[in-house]
Amino acid sequence: MASDPSADATEPSSGDASDRVYAELLARISEGQFAAGERLYEQALAQDLGVSRTPVRDALKRLAAEGLVDTTPNKGAQVVSFTAEDTVALYDLRAQFEPVACRLAVPRLSEDDLAELEDLDARMQAIVAGGQDPAELTRLNNRFHAIFVERCGNRHLSIALQALFRPAVVTRTFRQYSPRSLERSMQAHQQLVEAARAGDGEWAESVMRSHILSTRHATGHQGDAEDVETLTE
Amino acid sequence: MASDPSADATEPSSGDASDRVYAELLARISEGQFAAGERLYEQALAQDLGVSRTPVRDALKRLAAEGLVDTTPNKGAQVVSFTAEDTVALYDLRAQFEPVACRLAVPRLSEDDLAELEDLDARMQAIVAGGQDPAELTRLNNRFHAIFVERCGNRHLSIALQALFRPAVVTRTFRQYSPRSLERSMQAHQQLVEAARAGDGEWAESVMRSHILSTRHATGHQGDAEDVETLTE
DNA sequence: CTGAGGATCGTTGCATGCAATCTGACAGAT
DNA sequence: ATCTGTCAGATTGCATGCAACGATCCTCAG
Protein backbone atom coordinates (compact mmCIF):
# COMPACT_ATOMS: atom_id res chain seq x y z
CA MET A 1 0.00 0.00 0.00
CA ALA A 2 2.35 2.71 1.18
CA SER A 3 5.30 1.10 -0.51
CA ASP A 4 6.15 3.34 -3.37
CA PRO A 5 9.40 2.24 -4.96
CA SER A 6 9.34 5.07 -7.44
CA ALA A 7 10.57 7.53 -4.86
CA ASP A 8 13.74 5.72 -3.74
CA ALA A 9 15.30 4.79 -7.03
CA THR A 10 18.80 4.97 -5.63
CA GLU A 11 19.97 1.43 -6.31
CA PRO A 12 18.62 -0.38 -3.28
CA SER A 13 20.33 -3.57 -4.37
CA SER A 14 23.95 -3.10 -3.37
CA GLY A 15 24.23 -3.86 0.31
CA ASP A 16 23.28 -1.79 3.28
CA ALA A 17 23.19 1.95 3.67
CA SER A 18 26.50 2.11 5.44
CA ASP A 19 28.30 0.35 2.62
CA ARG A 20 26.63 2.49 0.01
CA VAL A 21 27.71 5.64 1.78
CA TYR A 22 31.24 4.34 2.10
CA ALA A 23 31.44 3.43 -1.56
CA GLU A 24 30.00 6.75 -2.59
CA LEU A 25 32.39 8.79 -0.46
CA LEU A 26 35.33 6.70 -1.61
CA ALA A 27 34.39 7.35 -5.21
CA ARG A 28 33.93 11.05 -4.66
CA ILE A 29 37.25 11.38 -2.91
CA SER A 30 39.02 9.34 -5.57
CA GLU A 31 37.53 11.44 -8.31
CA GLY A 32 38.57 14.63 -6.62
CA GLN A 33 35.06 15.93 -6.03
CA PHE A 34 36.25 17.06 -2.62
CA ALA A 35 39.11 19.50 -2.31
CA ALA A 36 42.10 18.49 -0.24
CA GLY A 37 41.50 19.48 3.35
CA GLU A 38 37.80 20.04 2.76
CA ARG A 39 35.73 19.36 5.79
CA LEU A 40 33.07 16.70 5.57
CA TYR A 41 29.95 17.49 7.57
CA GLU A 42 27.96 14.50 8.71
CA GLN A 43 24.52 16.01 8.46
CA ALA A 44 25.09 17.57 5.08
CA LEU A 45 26.30 14.27 3.67
CA ALA A 46 23.42 12.46 5.33
CA GLN A 47 20.86 14.71 3.70
CA ASP A 48 22.64 14.55 0.38
CA LEU A 49 22.69 10.75 0.41
CA GLY A 50 19.22 10.32 1.87
CA VAL A 51 20.22 8.54 5.07
CA SER A 52 20.71 9.48 8.68
CA ARG A 53 23.96 10.51 10.30
CA THR A 54 24.73 7.05 11.63
CA PRO A 55 25.80 5.32 8.41
CA VAL A 56 27.68 8.46 7.43
CA ARG A 57 29.58 8.30 10.68
CA ASP A 58 30.39 4.65 10.06
CA ALA A 59 31.68 5.38 6.60
CA LEU A 60 33.82 8.26 7.79
CA LYS A 61 35.31 6.14 10.54
CA ARG A 62 36.18 3.52 8.00
CA LEU A 63 37.76 6.03 5.69
CA ALA A 64 39.72 7.43 8.61
CA ALA A 65 41.02 4.00 9.48
CA GLU A 66 42.21 3.67 5.89
CA GLY A 67 43.91 7.02 6.00
CA LEU A 68 41.74 8.76 3.43
CA VAL A 69 40.33 11.35 5.80
CA ASP A 70 41.81 13.01 8.83
CA THR A 71 39.71 13.22 11.96
CA THR A 72 40.25 15.39 15.00
CA PRO A 73 38.39 14.59 18.22
CA ASN A 74 35.55 17.08 18.30
CA LYS A 75 36.00 18.64 14.94
CA GLY A 76 35.11 15.86 12.57
CA ALA A 77 36.60 14.64 9.33
CA GLN A 78 38.37 16.35 6.49
CA VAL A 79 39.86 15.00 3.30
CA VAL A 80 43.54 14.19 3.56
CA SER A 81 45.99 16.63 2.11
CA PHE A 82 49.43 15.63 0.98
CA THR A 83 52.69 17.45 0.76
CA ALA A 84 54.85 16.90 -2.30
CA GLU A 85 57.17 14.73 -0.21
CA ASP A 86 54.27 12.58 0.90
CA THR A 87 53.28 11.95 -2.67
CA VAL A 88 56.78 10.96 -3.72
CA ALA A 89 57.19 8.68 -0.72
CA LEU A 90 53.82 7.10 -1.41
CA TYR A 91 54.77 6.27 -4.97
CA ASP A 92 58.08 4.83 -3.81
CA LEU A 93 56.36 2.55 -1.38
CA ARG A 94 53.73 1.57 -3.87
CA ALA A 95 56.41 0.77 -6.42
CA GLN A 96 57.99 -1.51 -3.86
CA PHE A 97 54.92 -3.33 -2.68
CA GLU A 98 52.20 -3.40 -5.31
CA PRO A 99 54.27 -5.41 -7.82
CA VAL A 100 54.74 -8.05 -5.16
CA ALA A 101 51.00 -8.33 -4.76
CA CYS A 102 50.72 -8.47 -8.54
CA ARG A 103 53.09 -11.41 -8.75
CA LEU A 104 51.21 -13.25 -6.03
CA ALA A 105 47.86 -12.53 -7.63
CA VAL A 106 48.47 -13.56 -11.22
CA PRO A 107 48.51 -17.33 -10.64
CA ARG A 108 45.30 -16.98 -8.65
CA LEU A 109 43.25 -15.05 -11.17
CA SER A 110 40.07 -16.73 -12.29
CA GLU A 111 38.67 -16.66 -15.78
CA ASP A 112 36.21 -14.04 -14.65
CA ASP A 113 39.03 -11.91 -13.29
CA LEU A 114 40.92 -12.13 -16.57
CA ALA A 115 37.81 -11.23 -18.50
CA GLU A 116 37.23 -8.24 -16.27
CA LEU A 117 40.80 -7.07 -16.72
CA GLU A 118 40.43 -7.28 -20.48
CA ASP A 119 37.14 -5.47 -20.35
CA LEU A 120 38.55 -2.68 -18.19
CA ASP A 121 41.54 -2.36 -20.47
CA ALA A 122 39.34 -2.09 -23.53
CA ARG A 123 37.09 0.51 -21.97
CA MET A 124 40.02 2.60 -20.82
CA GLN A 125 41.50 2.56 -24.28
CA ALA A 126 38.19 3.62 -25.74
CA ILE A 127 38.03 6.58 -23.36
CA VAL A 128 41.59 7.60 -24.12
CA ALA A 129 40.89 7.37 -27.85
CA GLY A 130 37.82 9.53 -27.39
CA GLY A 131 39.64 11.86 -25.01
CA GLN A 132 36.63 12.10 -22.73
CA ASP A 133 35.41 11.47 -19.22
CA PRO A 134 38.54 11.46 -17.08
CA ALA A 135 36.50 10.64 -13.99
CA GLU A 136 35.33 7.39 -15.52
CA LEU A 137 38.90 6.68 -16.57
CA THR A 138 40.03 7.11 -12.99
CA ARG A 139 37.32 4.78 -11.80
CA LEU A 140 38.21 2.07 -14.28
CA ASN A 141 41.90 2.40 -13.53
CA ASN A 142 41.29 2.08 -9.81
CA ARG A 143 39.32 -1.06 -10.41
CA PHE A 144 42.04 -2.44 -12.68
CA HIS A 145 44.69 -2.10 -10.01
CA ALA A 146 42.37 -3.21 -7.25
CA ILE A 147 41.87 -6.59 -8.87
CA PHE A 148 45.50 -7.51 -8.40
CA VAL A 149 45.54 -6.29 -4.84
CA GLU A 150 42.36 -8.13 -3.93
CA ARG A 151 43.51 -11.39 -5.44
CA CYS A 152 46.96 -11.47 -3.86
CA GLY A 153 45.88 -14.38 -1.72
CA ASN A 154 46.37 -12.85 1.70
CA ARG A 155 43.62 -10.78 3.16
CA HIS A 156 45.90 -8.81 5.42
CA LEU A 157 48.37 -8.01 2.71
CA SER A 158 45.40 -6.84 0.73
CA ILE A 159 44.30 -4.52 3.52
CA ALA A 160 47.83 -3.27 4.03
CA LEU A 161 48.34 -2.52 0.37
CA GLN A 162 45.04 -0.74 0.06
CA ALA A 163 46.24 1.58 2.80
CA LEU A 164 49.07 2.53 0.47
CA PHE A 165 47.13 2.21 -2.72
CA ARG A 166 44.04 4.29 -2.07
CA PRO A 167 45.84 7.42 -0.86
CA ALA A 168 48.02 7.22 -3.92
CA VAL A 169 44.86 7.21 -5.95
CA VAL A 170 43.81 10.40 -4.27
CA THR A 171 47.06 12.23 -4.90
CA ARG A 172 46.96 11.13 -8.47
CA THR A 173 43.74 13.00 -8.95
CA PHE A 174 45.54 16.28 -8.52
CA ARG A 175 48.09 15.48 -11.16
CA GLN A 176 47.67 15.68 -14.83
CA TYR A 177 49.50 13.49 -17.22
CA SER A 178 50.82 14.16 -20.65
CA PRO A 179 49.33 12.26 -23.59
CA ARG A 180 52.58 10.40 -23.95
CA SER A 181 52.49 9.17 -20.37
CA LEU A 182 48.90 8.25 -20.90
CA GLU A 183 49.75 6.19 -23.94
CA ARG A 184 52.55 4.48 -22.07
CA SER A 185 50.18 3.61 -19.25
CA MET A 186 47.72 2.08 -21.66
CA GLN A 187 50.46 -0.08 -23.11
CA ALA A 188 51.48 -1.17 -19.63
CA HIS A 189 47.90 -2.20 -18.94
CA GLN A 190 47.82 -4.23 -22.10
CA GLN A 191 51.03 -5.93 -21.17
CA LEU A 192 49.69 -6.65 -17.71
CA VAL A 193 46.66 -8.31 -19.22
CA GLU A 194 48.87 -10.42 -21.41
CA ALA A 195 51.11 -11.45 -18.54
CA ALA A 196 48.08 -12.26 -16.43
CA ARG A 197 46.56 -14.30 -19.22
CA ALA A 198 49.85 -16.15 -19.56
CA GLY A 199 49.94 -16.77 -15.82
CA ASP A 200 53.40 -15.29 -15.63
CA GLY A 201 53.61 -13.60 -12.25
CA GLU A 202 57.19 -12.42 -12.60
CA TRP A 203 56.48 -10.76 -15.90
CA ALA A 204 53.47 -9.02 -14.47
CA GLU A 205 55.46 -7.95 -11.43
CA SER A 206 58.11 -6.37 -13.58
CA VAL A 207 55.64 -4.58 -15.80
CA MET A 208 53.72 -3.29 -12.82
CA ARG A 209 56.85 -1.90 -11.23
CA SER A 210 57.85 -0.10 -14.41
CA HIS A 211 54.31 1.14 -14.77
CA ILE A 212 54.23 2.70 -11.33
CA LEU A 213 57.70 4.17 -11.58
CA SER A 214 56.90 5.74 -14.92
CA THR A 215 53.79 7.41 -13.55
CA ARG A 216 55.76 8.74 -10.63
CA HIS A 217 58.09 10.41 -13.06
CA ALA A 218 55.17 11.70 -15.06
CA THR A 219 54.06 13.80 -12.12
CA GLY A 220 56.95 16.17 -12.68
CA HIS A 221 55.34 17.65 -15.76
CA GLN A 222 52.49 19.44 -14.10
CA GLY A 223 53.79 22.82 -15.19
CA ASP A 224 53.89 21.86 -18.83
CA ALA A 225 51.65 23.57 -21.33
CA GLU A 226 50.69 20.47 -23.23
CA ASP A 227 47.02 19.85 -23.70
CA VAL A 228 46.65 17.70 -20.63
CA GLU A 229 42.99 17.59 -19.98
CA THR A 230 42.73 13.92 -19.12
CA LEU A 231 44.17 12.37 -16.05
CA THR A 232 45.03 8.84 -15.11
CA GLU A 233 48.08 6.68 -14.99
CA MET B 1 40.49 26.67 40.34
CA ALA B 2 37.75 24.09 40.54
CA SER B 3 39.89 21.71 38.53
CA ASP B 4 39.76 18.56 40.57
CA PRO B 5 41.23 15.58 38.70
CA SER B 6 40.75 13.30 41.67
CA ALA B 7 37.21 12.32 40.74
CA ASP B 8 37.75 10.92 37.26
CA ALA B 9 40.77 8.73 37.83
CA THR B 10 40.12 6.62 34.74
CA GLU B 11 42.86 8.11 32.62
CA PRO B 12 40.96 11.14 31.41
CA SER B 13 43.83 12.07 29.15
CA SER B 14 43.42 9.40 26.52
CA GLY B 15 40.62 10.60 24.32
CA ASP B 16 36.92 9.87 24.28
CA ALA B 17 34.93 6.78 25.04
CA SER B 18 35.20 5.46 21.53
CA ASP B 19 38.98 5.52 21.67
CA ARG B 20 39.06 3.92 25.06
CA VAL B 21 36.86 1.08 23.86
CA TYR B 22 39.04 0.62 20.82
CA ALA B 23 42.22 0.51 22.88
CA GLU B 24 40.67 -1.89 25.34
CA LEU B 25 39.43 -4.29 22.67
CA LEU B 26 42.74 -4.12 20.85
CA ALA B 27 44.56 -5.00 24.04
CA ARG B 28 42.21 -7.86 24.84
CA ILE B 29 42.51 -9.31 21.37
CA SER B 30 46.28 -8.95 21.40
CA GLU B 31 46.54 -10.66 24.74
CA GLY B 32 44.36 -13.51 23.59
CA GLN B 33 41.54 -12.87 26.01
CA PHE B 34 39.17 -13.65 23.18
CA ALA B 35 39.28 -17.00 21.45
CA ALA B 36 39.79 -17.08 17.72
CA GLY B 37 36.44 -16.87 16.01
CA GLU B 38 34.70 -15.76 19.19
CA ARG B 39 31.75 -13.56 18.51
CA LEU B 40 31.77 -10.08 19.98
CA TYR B 41 28.37 -8.85 21.08
CA GLU B 42 27.88 -5.13 21.09
CA GLN B 43 25.60 -4.88 24.07
CA ALA B 44 27.63 -7.23 26.23
CA LEU B 45 30.80 -5.26 25.55
CA ALA B 46 28.95 -1.99 26.13
CA GLN B 47 27.76 -3.09 29.55
CA ASP B 48 31.14 -4.51 30.41
CA LEU B 49 32.90 -1.27 29.52
CA GLY B 50 30.24 1.01 30.94
CA VAL B 51 29.27 2.77 27.75
CA SER B 52 26.47 2.52 25.21
CA ARG B 53 26.52 0.49 22.04
CA THR B 54 27.54 3.41 19.84
CA PRO B 55 31.22 3.70 20.81
CA VAL B 56 31.45 -0.08 20.80
CA ARG B 57 30.15 -0.12 17.26
CA ASP B 58 32.70 2.50 16.29
CA ALA B 59 35.54 0.51 17.79
CA LEU B 60 34.45 -2.70 16.11
CA LYS B 61 34.19 -0.95 12.75
CA ARG B 62 37.70 0.32 13.20
CA LEU B 63 39.02 -3.08 14.15
CA ALA B 64 37.25 -4.55 11.15
CA ALA B 65 38.92 -2.03 8.85
CA GLU B 66 42.25 -3.09 10.27
CA GLY B 67 41.47 -6.74 9.75
CA LEU B 68 41.43 -7.79 13.38
CA VAL B 69 37.80 -8.83 13.41
CA ASP B 70 35.60 -10.28 10.73
CA THR B 71 32.17 -8.81 10.22
CA THR B 72 29.25 -10.25 8.34
CA PRO B 73 26.35 -7.98 7.37
CA ASN B 74 23.67 -8.79 9.88
CA LYS B 75 25.62 -11.07 12.13
CA GLY B 76 28.16 -8.78 13.72
CA ALA B 77 31.83 -9.14 14.52
CA GLN B 78 34.00 -12.03 15.52
CA VAL B 79 37.69 -12.26 16.23
CA VAL B 80 39.77 -13.25 13.23
CA SER B 81 40.92 -16.81 12.98
CA PHE B 82 43.96 -17.83 11.05
CA THR B 83 44.95 -20.95 9.26
CA ALA B 84 48.51 -22.16 9.61
CA GLU B 85 49.20 -20.95 6.10
CA ASP B 86 47.91 -17.50 6.96
CA THR B 87 50.28 -17.29 9.87
CA VAL B 88 53.29 -18.29 7.82
CA ALA B 89 52.39 -15.87 5.06
CA LEU B 90 51.88 -13.11 7.57
CA TYR B 91 55.33 -13.62 9.03
CA ASP B 92 56.86 -13.68 5.56
CA LEU B 93 55.25 -10.38 4.71
CA ARG B 94 56.16 -8.88 8.01
CA ALA B 95 59.76 -9.98 7.56
CA GLN B 96 59.77 -8.19 4.24
CA PHE B 97 58.17 -4.94 5.29
CA GLU B 98 58.74 -4.19 8.95
CA PRO B 99 62.54 -3.99 8.63
CA VAL B 100 62.08 -1.33 5.97
CA ALA B 101 60.02 0.72 8.36
CA CYS B 102 62.66 0.14 10.99
CA ARG B 103 65.40 1.52 8.77
CA LEU B 104 63.31 4.57 7.95
CA ALA B 105 62.44 5.14 11.58
CA VAL B 106 65.84 4.96 13.24
CA PRO B 107 67.16 8.30 11.99
CA ARG B 108 63.94 9.94 13.10
CA LEU B 109 63.83 8.68 16.67
CA SER B 110 63.81 11.35 19.33
CA GLU B 111 65.59 11.17 22.64
CA ASP B 112 62.29 10.30 24.26
CA ASP B 113 61.76 7.46 21.81
CA LEU B 114 65.19 6.05 22.53
CA ALA B 115 64.60 6.30 26.23
CA GLU B 116 61.30 4.48 25.87
CA LEU B 117 62.90 1.72 23.84
CA GLU B 118 65.53 1.24 26.51
CA ASP B 119 62.93 1.25 29.22
CA LEU B 120 60.79 -1.31 27.41
CA ASP B 121 63.81 -3.48 26.79
CA ALA B 122 64.78 -3.38 30.45
CA ARG B 123 61.30 -4.22 31.63
CA MET B 124 60.99 -7.12 29.22
CA GLN B 125 64.27 -8.53 30.42
CA ALA B 126 63.14 -8.23 33.99
CA ILE B 127 59.98 -10.16 33.22
CA VAL B 128 61.87 -12.86 31.38
CA ALA B 129 64.32 -13.16 34.26
CA GLY B 130 61.42 -13.50 36.67
CA GLY B 131 59.53 -15.80 34.33
CA GLN B 132 56.25 -14.08 35.06
CA ASP B 133 53.37 -12.22 33.47
CA PRO B 134 53.44 -13.20 29.81
CA ALA B 135 50.53 -10.87 29.08
CA GLU B 136 52.56 -7.89 30.21
CA LEU B 137 55.47 -9.16 28.16
CA THR B 138 53.25 -9.26 25.09
CA ARG B 139 52.09 -5.74 25.75
CA LEU B 140 55.60 -4.39 26.14
CA ASN B 141 56.78 -6.21 23.06
CA ASN B 142 53.93 -4.80 21.00
CA ARG B 143 54.80 -1.34 22.12
CA PHE B 144 58.47 -1.92 21.33
CA HIS B 145 57.74 -2.85 17.74
CA ALA B 146 55.07 -0.21 17.38
CA ILE B 147 57.54 2.57 18.05
CA PHE B 148 59.49 1.76 14.92
CA VAL B 149 56.36 1.50 12.83
CA GLU B 150 54.93 4.76 14.13
CA ARG B 151 58.13 6.69 13.56
CA CYS B 152 58.77 5.50 10.02
CA GLY B 153 58.00 8.98 8.77
CA ASN B 154 55.10 8.17 6.47
CA ARG B 155 51.68 8.01 7.95
CA HIS B 156 50.29 5.75 5.27
CA LEU B 157 53.14 3.31 5.45
CA SER B 158 52.49 3.27 9.15
CA ILE B 159 48.85 2.42 8.61
CA ALA B 160 49.71 -0.22 6.04
CA LEU B 161 52.27 -1.89 8.24
CA GLN B 162 49.97 -1.94 11.20
CA ALA B 163 47.54 -3.89 9.07
CA LEU B 164 50.21 -6.54 8.75
CA PHE B 165 51.69 -6.06 12.17
CA ARG B 166 48.68 -6.27 14.43
CA PRO B 167 47.26 -9.52 13.06
CA ALA B 168 50.71 -11.05 13.46
CA VAL B 169 50.55 -10.02 17.06
CA VAL B 170 47.30 -11.88 17.39
CA THR B 171 48.59 -15.10 15.89
CA ARG B 172 51.63 -14.87 18.08
CA THR B 173 49.49 -15.01 21.14
CA PHE B 174 48.54 -18.57 20.37
CA ARG B 175 52.13 -19.67 20.04
CA GLN B 176 54.51 -20.48 22.77
CA TYR B 177 58.18 -20.00 22.50
CA SER B 178 61.03 -21.96 23.91
CA PRO B 179 63.30 -20.29 26.46
CA ARG B 180 66.07 -20.30 23.91
CA SER B 181 63.99 -18.42 21.37
CA LEU B 182 62.98 -16.07 24.11
CA GLU B 183 66.58 -15.38 25.02
CA ARG B 184 67.45 -14.79 21.39
CA SER B 185 64.59 -12.34 21.06
CA MET B 186 65.79 -10.42 24.07
CA GLN B 187 69.23 -10.15 22.57
CA ALA B 188 67.75 -8.92 19.33
CA HIS B 189 65.88 -6.25 21.22
CA GLN B 190 69.08 -5.15 22.90
CA GLN B 191 70.84 -4.97 19.57
CA LEU B 192 67.96 -2.96 18.14
CA VAL B 193 68.28 -0.48 20.94
CA GLU B 194 71.99 -0.17 20.29
CA ALA B 195 71.50 0.31 16.57
CA ALA B 196 68.81 2.88 17.22
CA ARG B 197 70.99 4.73 19.69
CA ALA B 198 73.78 4.71 17.10
CA GLY B 199 71.40 6.04 14.46
CA ASP B 200 72.33 3.18 12.15
CA GLY B 201 69.20 2.37 10.19
CA GLU B 202 70.72 -0.37 8.09
CA TRP B 203 72.02 -2.20 11.12
CA ALA B 204 68.63 -1.97 12.74
CA GLU B 205 66.93 -3.15 9.57
CA SER B 206 69.13 -6.22 9.40
CA VAL B 207 68.65 -7.09 13.04
CA MET B 208 64.91 -6.63 12.76
CA ARG B 209 64.72 -8.94 9.77
CA SER B 210 66.69 -11.65 11.52
CA HIS B 211 64.58 -11.16 14.60
CA ILE B 212 61.32 -11.67 12.78
CA LEU B 213 62.57 -14.62 10.76
CA SER B 214 63.86 -16.34 13.87
CA THR B 215 60.52 -15.99 15.58
CA ARG B 216 58.78 -17.40 12.56
CA HIS B 217 60.95 -20.47 12.84
CA ALA B 218 60.30 -20.65 16.55
CA THR B 219 56.62 -21.25 15.89
CA GLY B 220 57.41 -24.76 14.72
CA HIS B 221 58.14 -25.96 18.21
CA GLN B 222 54.67 -25.75 19.62
CA GLY B 223 54.49 -29.49 20.16
CA ASP B 224 57.66 -29.59 22.22
CA ALA B 225 57.53 -30.50 25.85
CA GLU B 226 59.93 -27.86 27.04
CA ASP B 227 58.79 -25.70 29.89
CA VAL B 228 57.35 -23.03 27.66
CA GLU B 229 55.09 -21.07 29.88
CA THR B 230 56.07 -17.65 28.66
CA LEU B 231 55.34 -16.33 25.28
CA THR B 232 56.72 -13.49 23.27
CA GLU B 233 59.17 -12.96 20.53
C1' DC C 1 13.22 -41.74 14.56
C1' DT C 2 14.23 -38.21 11.15
C1' DG C 3 13.44 -34.18 8.42
C1' DA C 4 10.88 -30.05 7.35
C1' DG C 5 8.31 -26.06 8.64
C1' DG C 6 7.21 -22.29 11.56
C1' DA C 7 7.42 -19.28 15.46
C1' DT C 8 9.91 -16.94 19.08
C1' DC C 9 13.97 -14.82 20.64
C1' DG C 10 18.09 -12.31 20.20
C1' DT C 11 21.14 -9.24 17.70
C1' DT C 12 22.37 -5.98 14.39
C1' DG C 13 21.48 -1.73 11.59
C1' DC C 14 19.41 2.74 11.24
C1' DA C 15 17.08 6.92 12.99
C1' DT C 16 16.64 10.35 16.35
C1' DG C 17 17.35 13.22 20.79
C1' DC C 18 20.39 15.37 24.04
C1' DA C 19 24.66 17.09 26.16
C1' DA C 20 29.55 18.66 25.55
C1' DT C 21 32.80 20.93 22.79
C1' DC C 22 34.54 23.91 19.31
C1' DT C 23 34.19 27.96 16.11
C1' DG C 24 33.14 32.53 15.11
C1' DA C 25 31.71 37.16 16.01
C1' DC C 26 30.64 41.11 18.77
C1' DA C 27 31.27 44.28 22.47
C1' DG C 28 34.16 46.46 25.71
C1' DA C 29 38.54 47.83 27.79
C1' DT C 30 43.24 49.33 27.43
C1' DA D 1 43.11 50.56 16.92
C1' DT D 2 44.17 46.13 18.92
C1' DC D 3 43.40 42.76 22.11
C1' DT D 4 40.56 40.21 25.33
C1' DG D 5 36.42 38.26 27.31
C1' DT D 6 31.94 36.66 26.56
C1' DC D 7 28.13 34.87 24.07
C1' DA D 8 25.57 32.57 20.39
C1' DG D 9 25.50 29.24 16.70
C1' DA D 10 26.87 24.99 14.92
C1' DT D 11 28.80 20.33 14.97
C1' DT D 12 30.36 16.28 16.93
C1' DG D 13 29.96 12.41 20.31
C1' DC D 14 27.06 9.47 23.00
C1' DA D 15 22.67 7.32 24.46
C1' DT D 16 18.42 5.34 23.33
C1' DG D 17 14.27 3.57 20.52
C1' DC D 18 12.52 1.02 16.65
C1' DA D 19 12.45 -2.10 12.65
C1' DA D 20 14.63 -5.93 9.98
C1' DC D 21 17.32 -9.82 9.60
C1' DG D 22 19.21 -14.16 11.25
C1' DA D 23 19.54 -18.00 14.51
C1' DT D 24 17.68 -21.33 17.34
C1' DC D 25 14.30 -24.37 19.16
C1' DC D 26 10.03 -26.65 19.09
C1' DT D 27 6.36 -28.92 16.83
C1' DC D 28 4.44 -31.89 13.54
C1' DA D 29 4.24 -34.80 9.50
C1' DG D 30 6.24 -38.73 7.16
PDB file of C-alpha atoms (C1' of nucleotides) in Angstrom, chain C residues 7-24:
ATOM      1  C1'  DA C   7       7.424 -19.278  15.456  1.00  0.00           C
ATOM      2  C1'  DT C   8       9.910 -16.939  19.082  1.00  0.00           C
ATOM      3  C1'  DC C   9      13.969 -14.823  20.642  1.00  0.00           C
ATOM      4  C1'  DG C  10      18.093 -12.314  20.203  1.00  0.00           C
ATOM      5  C1'  DT C  11      21.140  -9.240  17.703  1.00  0.00           C
ATOM      6  C1'  DT C  12      22.372  -5.984  14.386  1.00  0.00           C
ATOM      7  C1'  DG C  13      21.483  -1.733  11.594  1.00  0.00           C
ATOM      8  C1'  DC C  14      19.405   2.738  11.244  1.00  0.00           C
ATOM      9  C1'  DA C  15      17.079   6.923  12.987  1.00  0.00           C
ATOM     10  C1'  DT C  16      16.636  10.353  16.353  1.00  0.00           C
ATOM     11  C1'  DG C  17      17.350  13.225  20.790  1.00  0.00           C
ATOM     12  C1'  DC C  18      20.388  15.368  24.040  1.00  0.00           C
ATOM     13  C1'  DA C  19      24.659  17.089  26.164  1.00  0.00           C
ATOM     14  C1'  DA C  20      29.550  18.664  25.547  1.00  0.00           C
ATOM     15  C1'  DT C  21      32.805  20.926  22.792  1.00  0.00           C
ATOM     16  C1'  DC C  22      34.539  23.906  19.308  1.00  0.00           C
ATOM     17  C1'  DT C  23      34.188  27.964  16.106  1.00  0.00           C
ATOM     18  C1'  DG C  24      33.136  32.530  15.111  1.00  0.00           C
TER      19       DG C  24
END
